[in-house]
XYZ file of C-alpha atoms in Angstrom:
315
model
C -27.736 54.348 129.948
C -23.904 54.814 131.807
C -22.533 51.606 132.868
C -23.257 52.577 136.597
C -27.018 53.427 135.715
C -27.461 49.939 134.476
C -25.944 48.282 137.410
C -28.131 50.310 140.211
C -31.081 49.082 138.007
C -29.841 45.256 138.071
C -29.284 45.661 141.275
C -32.609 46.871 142.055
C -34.779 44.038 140.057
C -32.741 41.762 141.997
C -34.218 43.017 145.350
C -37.406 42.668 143.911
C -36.811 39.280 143.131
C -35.352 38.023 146.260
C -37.357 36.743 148.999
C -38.279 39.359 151.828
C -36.810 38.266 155.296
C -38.839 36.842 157.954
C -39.741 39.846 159.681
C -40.931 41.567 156.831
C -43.001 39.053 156.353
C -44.719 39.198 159.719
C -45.561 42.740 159.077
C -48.508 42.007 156.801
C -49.426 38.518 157.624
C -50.495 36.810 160.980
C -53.184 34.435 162.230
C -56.302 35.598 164.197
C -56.984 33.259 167.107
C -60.944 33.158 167.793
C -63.199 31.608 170.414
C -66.042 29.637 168.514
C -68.882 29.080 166.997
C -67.599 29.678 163.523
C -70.623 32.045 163.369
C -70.571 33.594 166.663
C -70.255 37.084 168.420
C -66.770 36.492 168.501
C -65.810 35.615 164.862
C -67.938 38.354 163.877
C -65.934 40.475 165.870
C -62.799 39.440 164.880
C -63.876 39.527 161.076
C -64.319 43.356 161.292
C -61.049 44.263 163.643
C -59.384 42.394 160.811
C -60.983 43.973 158.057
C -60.020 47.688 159.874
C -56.270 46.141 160.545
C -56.108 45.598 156.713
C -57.249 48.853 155.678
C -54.690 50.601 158.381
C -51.818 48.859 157.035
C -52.910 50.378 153.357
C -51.241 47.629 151.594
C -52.516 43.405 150.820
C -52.317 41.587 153.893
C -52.848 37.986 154.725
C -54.688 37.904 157.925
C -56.546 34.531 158.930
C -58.763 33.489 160.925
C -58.528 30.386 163.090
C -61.617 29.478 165.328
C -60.926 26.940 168.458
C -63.107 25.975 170.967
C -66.356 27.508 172.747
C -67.719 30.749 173.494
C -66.330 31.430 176.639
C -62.797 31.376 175.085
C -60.930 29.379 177.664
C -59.943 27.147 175.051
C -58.156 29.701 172.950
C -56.652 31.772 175.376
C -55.123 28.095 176.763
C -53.738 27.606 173.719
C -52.421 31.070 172.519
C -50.400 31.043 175.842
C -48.507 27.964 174.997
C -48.427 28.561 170.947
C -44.943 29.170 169.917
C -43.482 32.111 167.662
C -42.984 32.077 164.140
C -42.710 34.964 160.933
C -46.113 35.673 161.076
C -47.880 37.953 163.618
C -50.063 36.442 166.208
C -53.281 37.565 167.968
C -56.265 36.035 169.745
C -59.569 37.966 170.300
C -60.201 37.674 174.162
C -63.793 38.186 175.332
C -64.313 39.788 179.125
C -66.141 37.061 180.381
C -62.476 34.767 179.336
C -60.650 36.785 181.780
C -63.763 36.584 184.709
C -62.952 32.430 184.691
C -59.604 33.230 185.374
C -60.747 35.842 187.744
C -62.654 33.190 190.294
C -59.880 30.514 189.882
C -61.134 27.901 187.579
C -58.493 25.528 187.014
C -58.893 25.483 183.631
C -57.924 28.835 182.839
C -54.309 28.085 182.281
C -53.411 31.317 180.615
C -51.957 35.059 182.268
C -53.185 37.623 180.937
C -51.613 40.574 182.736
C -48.185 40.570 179.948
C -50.450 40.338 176.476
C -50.553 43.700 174.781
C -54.171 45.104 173.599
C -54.330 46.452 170.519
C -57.944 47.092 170.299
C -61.167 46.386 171.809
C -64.821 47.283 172.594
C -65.548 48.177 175.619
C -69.278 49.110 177.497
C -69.701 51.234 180.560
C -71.067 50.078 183.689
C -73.037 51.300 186.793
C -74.677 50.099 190.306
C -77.665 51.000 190.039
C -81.330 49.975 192.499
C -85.071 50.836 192.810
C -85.343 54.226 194.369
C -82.195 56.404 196.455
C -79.694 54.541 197.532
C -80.543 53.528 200.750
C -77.097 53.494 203.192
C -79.426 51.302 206.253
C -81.730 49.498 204.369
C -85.167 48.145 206.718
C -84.424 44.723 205.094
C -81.876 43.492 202.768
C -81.247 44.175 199.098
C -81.919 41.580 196.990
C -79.411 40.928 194.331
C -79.895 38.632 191.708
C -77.259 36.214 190.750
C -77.347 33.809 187.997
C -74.692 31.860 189.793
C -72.187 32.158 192.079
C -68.793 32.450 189.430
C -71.076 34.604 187.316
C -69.935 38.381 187.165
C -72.908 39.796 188.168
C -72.509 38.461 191.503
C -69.904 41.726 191.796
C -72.977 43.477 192.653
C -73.117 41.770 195.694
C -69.467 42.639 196.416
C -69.903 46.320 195.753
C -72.515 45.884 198.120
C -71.169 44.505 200.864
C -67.801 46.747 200.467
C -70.189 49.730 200.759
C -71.736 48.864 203.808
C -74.931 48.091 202.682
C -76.736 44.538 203.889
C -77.762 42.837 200.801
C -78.795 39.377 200.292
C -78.760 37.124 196.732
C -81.266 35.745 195.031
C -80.905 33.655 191.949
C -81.822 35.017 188.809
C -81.286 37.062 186.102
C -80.789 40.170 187.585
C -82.684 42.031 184.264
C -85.548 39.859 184.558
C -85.550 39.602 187.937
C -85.402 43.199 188.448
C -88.134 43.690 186.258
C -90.419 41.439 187.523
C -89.631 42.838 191.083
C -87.975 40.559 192.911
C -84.563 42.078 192.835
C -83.499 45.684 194.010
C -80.510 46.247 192.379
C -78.045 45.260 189.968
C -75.418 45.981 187.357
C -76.551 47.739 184.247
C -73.973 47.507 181.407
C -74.214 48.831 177.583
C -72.932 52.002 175.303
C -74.944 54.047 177.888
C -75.925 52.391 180.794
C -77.296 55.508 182.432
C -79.941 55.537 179.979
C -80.298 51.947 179.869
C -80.503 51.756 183.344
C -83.320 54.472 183.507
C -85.483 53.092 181.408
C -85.780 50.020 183.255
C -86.564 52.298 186.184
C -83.693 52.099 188.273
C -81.619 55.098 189.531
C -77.817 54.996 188.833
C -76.037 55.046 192.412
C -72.489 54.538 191.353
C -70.353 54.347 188.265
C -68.310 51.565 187.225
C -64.630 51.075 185.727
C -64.862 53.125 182.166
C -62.784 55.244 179.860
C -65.315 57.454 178.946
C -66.177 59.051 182.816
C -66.517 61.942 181.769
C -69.701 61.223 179.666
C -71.051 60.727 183.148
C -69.618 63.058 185.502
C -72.714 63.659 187.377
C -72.869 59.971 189.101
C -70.231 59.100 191.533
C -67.678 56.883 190.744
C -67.116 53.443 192.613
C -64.065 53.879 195.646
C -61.736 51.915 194.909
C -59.742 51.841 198.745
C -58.202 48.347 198.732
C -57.418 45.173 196.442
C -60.985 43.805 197.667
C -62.670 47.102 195.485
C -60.114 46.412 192.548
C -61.427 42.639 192.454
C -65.061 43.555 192.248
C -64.005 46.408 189.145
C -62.044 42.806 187.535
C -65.511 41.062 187.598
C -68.031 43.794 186.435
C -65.092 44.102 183.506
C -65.872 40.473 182.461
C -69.332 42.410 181.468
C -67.804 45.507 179.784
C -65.196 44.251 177.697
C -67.128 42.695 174.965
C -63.722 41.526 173.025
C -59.895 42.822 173.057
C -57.334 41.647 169.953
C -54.050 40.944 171.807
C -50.619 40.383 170.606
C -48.543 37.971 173.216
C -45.736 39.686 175.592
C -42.798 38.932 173.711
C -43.788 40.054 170.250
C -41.125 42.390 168.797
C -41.681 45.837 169.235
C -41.040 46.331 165.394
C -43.932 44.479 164.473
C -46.347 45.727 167.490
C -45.481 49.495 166.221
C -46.830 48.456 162.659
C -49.982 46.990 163.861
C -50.263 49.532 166.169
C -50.334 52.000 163.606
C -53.188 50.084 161.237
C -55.856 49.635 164.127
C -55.667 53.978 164.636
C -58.645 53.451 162.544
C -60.362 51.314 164.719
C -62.336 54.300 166.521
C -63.318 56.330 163.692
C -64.615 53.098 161.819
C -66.390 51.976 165.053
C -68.041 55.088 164.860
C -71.124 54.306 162.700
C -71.844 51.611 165.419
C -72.529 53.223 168.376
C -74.957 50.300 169.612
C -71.648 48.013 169.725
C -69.579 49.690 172.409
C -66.848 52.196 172.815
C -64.192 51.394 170.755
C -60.407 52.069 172.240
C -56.912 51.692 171.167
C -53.429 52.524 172.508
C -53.575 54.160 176.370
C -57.106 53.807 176.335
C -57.021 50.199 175.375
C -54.378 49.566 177.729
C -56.079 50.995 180.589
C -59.302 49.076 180.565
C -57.403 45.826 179.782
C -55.500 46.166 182.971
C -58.984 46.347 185.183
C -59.300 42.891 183.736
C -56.157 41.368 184.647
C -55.407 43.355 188.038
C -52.708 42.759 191.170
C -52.568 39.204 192.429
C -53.437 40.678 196.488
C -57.154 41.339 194.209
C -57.377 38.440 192.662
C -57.136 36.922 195.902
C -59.568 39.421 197.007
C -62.630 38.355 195.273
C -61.983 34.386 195.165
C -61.951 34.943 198.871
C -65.227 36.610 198.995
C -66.793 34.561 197.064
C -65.641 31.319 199.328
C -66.532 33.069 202.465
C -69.513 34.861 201.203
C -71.479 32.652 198.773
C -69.719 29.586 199.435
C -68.318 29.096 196.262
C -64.699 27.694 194.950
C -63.338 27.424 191.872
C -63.207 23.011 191.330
């Protein structure tokens, strides 16, 4: 070997052997933040994104799993908006229902939302749907069942009541109470809610915030005229999106691009579980995220309906 072959092979073994830099190393390692149980929806959830985020990066990657605090994911959302950056890559799976306590005000939800940056997530489709046409002057009320007041089914009272249409609530499970009936209408949520909501006997009046509209062309959408209608689409989100994995604002666009790249496989993995939801990435992830986290003026919107309407206030 020439003398200048055998230094551009030193040379090389030595950049094997030195340390990579920080940001290389936050390419294929980063910690998955997770709402608890250890066992629950969520972590099994978060087990598969990562599973699909490994296999997209085609190469080992270190990606752990850190569970904190309950189901409803206040807890870690709280706490990824106040963790501080490091080498590795951060994330935190962040259920719908997460974003609906923020939605009605709850002081406890100390997190924004609207600057994270999806990079998955599974989303359902959702309609307004009642017993029979729909009726536009109903003889008496429509009943609406409401588990409780900062529940997001009570958006089916809002729709309601933006549309014109006199309704009054009941409490309930609005399933349960529909089928038993003592409710008239209510939202029907799943991977095909038209069917869904069919079978239950009700007729699909309007359709819901979803990426995949065209599947149902043939029912209306919802108008959305004002922040008030954009408020109501925020809650009946808190039903569709049944987890997102975010990365926070200021992550480096470097290191979004390569994670970017490993969940393309998210859909066509998804894909052998239709039951679970439609599975979305880039625009398409982007765009149902933001119905979550909309305009302040609709925020504002809905926590003032449900004050005035239902007498209700975030404590």
């Amino acid at each position: 070997m020439s003398p200048l072959g055998r230094r551009n092979a030193g040379l090389a073994m030595l950049a094997l052997a030195l340390p990579r830099p920080a940001g290389a190393q936050a390419q294929d390692s980063g910690t998955i933040l997770v709402p608890g149980p250890e066992d629950g929806g969520c972590a099994r959830w978060a087990a598969r994104a990562a599973a699909v985020l490994t296999r997209g990066l085609q190469r080992p990657a270190n990606l752990r799993l850190s569970v904190l605090g309950g189901p409803d994911g206040v807890t870690a959302a709280n706490r990824f908006a106040t963790q501080e950056g490091g080498n590795d890559a951060r994330f935190l799976v962040l259920p719908g229902w997460t974003c609906h306590v923020r939605l009605t005000g709850a002081t406890r939800a100390r997190f924004e939302p609207r600057g994270w940056l999806p990079l998955m997530l599974t989303w359902h489709g959702a309609l307004l749907a009642g017993r029979g046409a729909l009726p536009t002057r109903p003889l008496v009320p429509l009943r609406i069942a409401i588990p409780s007041p900062d529940a997001p089914e009570a958006a089916a009272l809002a729709a309601l009541d933006l549309l014109g249409i006199t309704a009054q609530p009941v409490i309930g499970v609005p399933e349960a109470a529909f089928a038993a009936g003592e409710a008239d209408a209510l939202i029907v949520t799943g991977p095909d809610p038209a069917a869904r909501a069919r079978a239950m006997g009700a007729v699909p009046w309007y359709l819901l915030s979803t990426p995949a509209e065209g599947q149902l062309s043939e029912i209306p959408p919802f108008p959305v005229t004002s922040p008030a209608h954009r408020g109501v689409l925020a809650a009946v989100a808190g039903l569709q999106m049944r987890a997102a994995l975010v990365m926070p604002a200021l992550t480096p666009a470097d290191t979004v691009a390569i994670w970017r790249r490993a969940a393309m496989r998210w859909p066509d993995e998804e894909r052998a579980h239709p039951d679970l939801g439609l599975a979305l990435i880039g625009t398409g992830a982007a765009g149902a995220f933001a119905i979550l986290s909309p305009p302040p003026e609709a925020t504002l919107a809905y926590r003032s309906w449900l004050d005035q309407r239902l007498g209700w206030r975030a404590g």
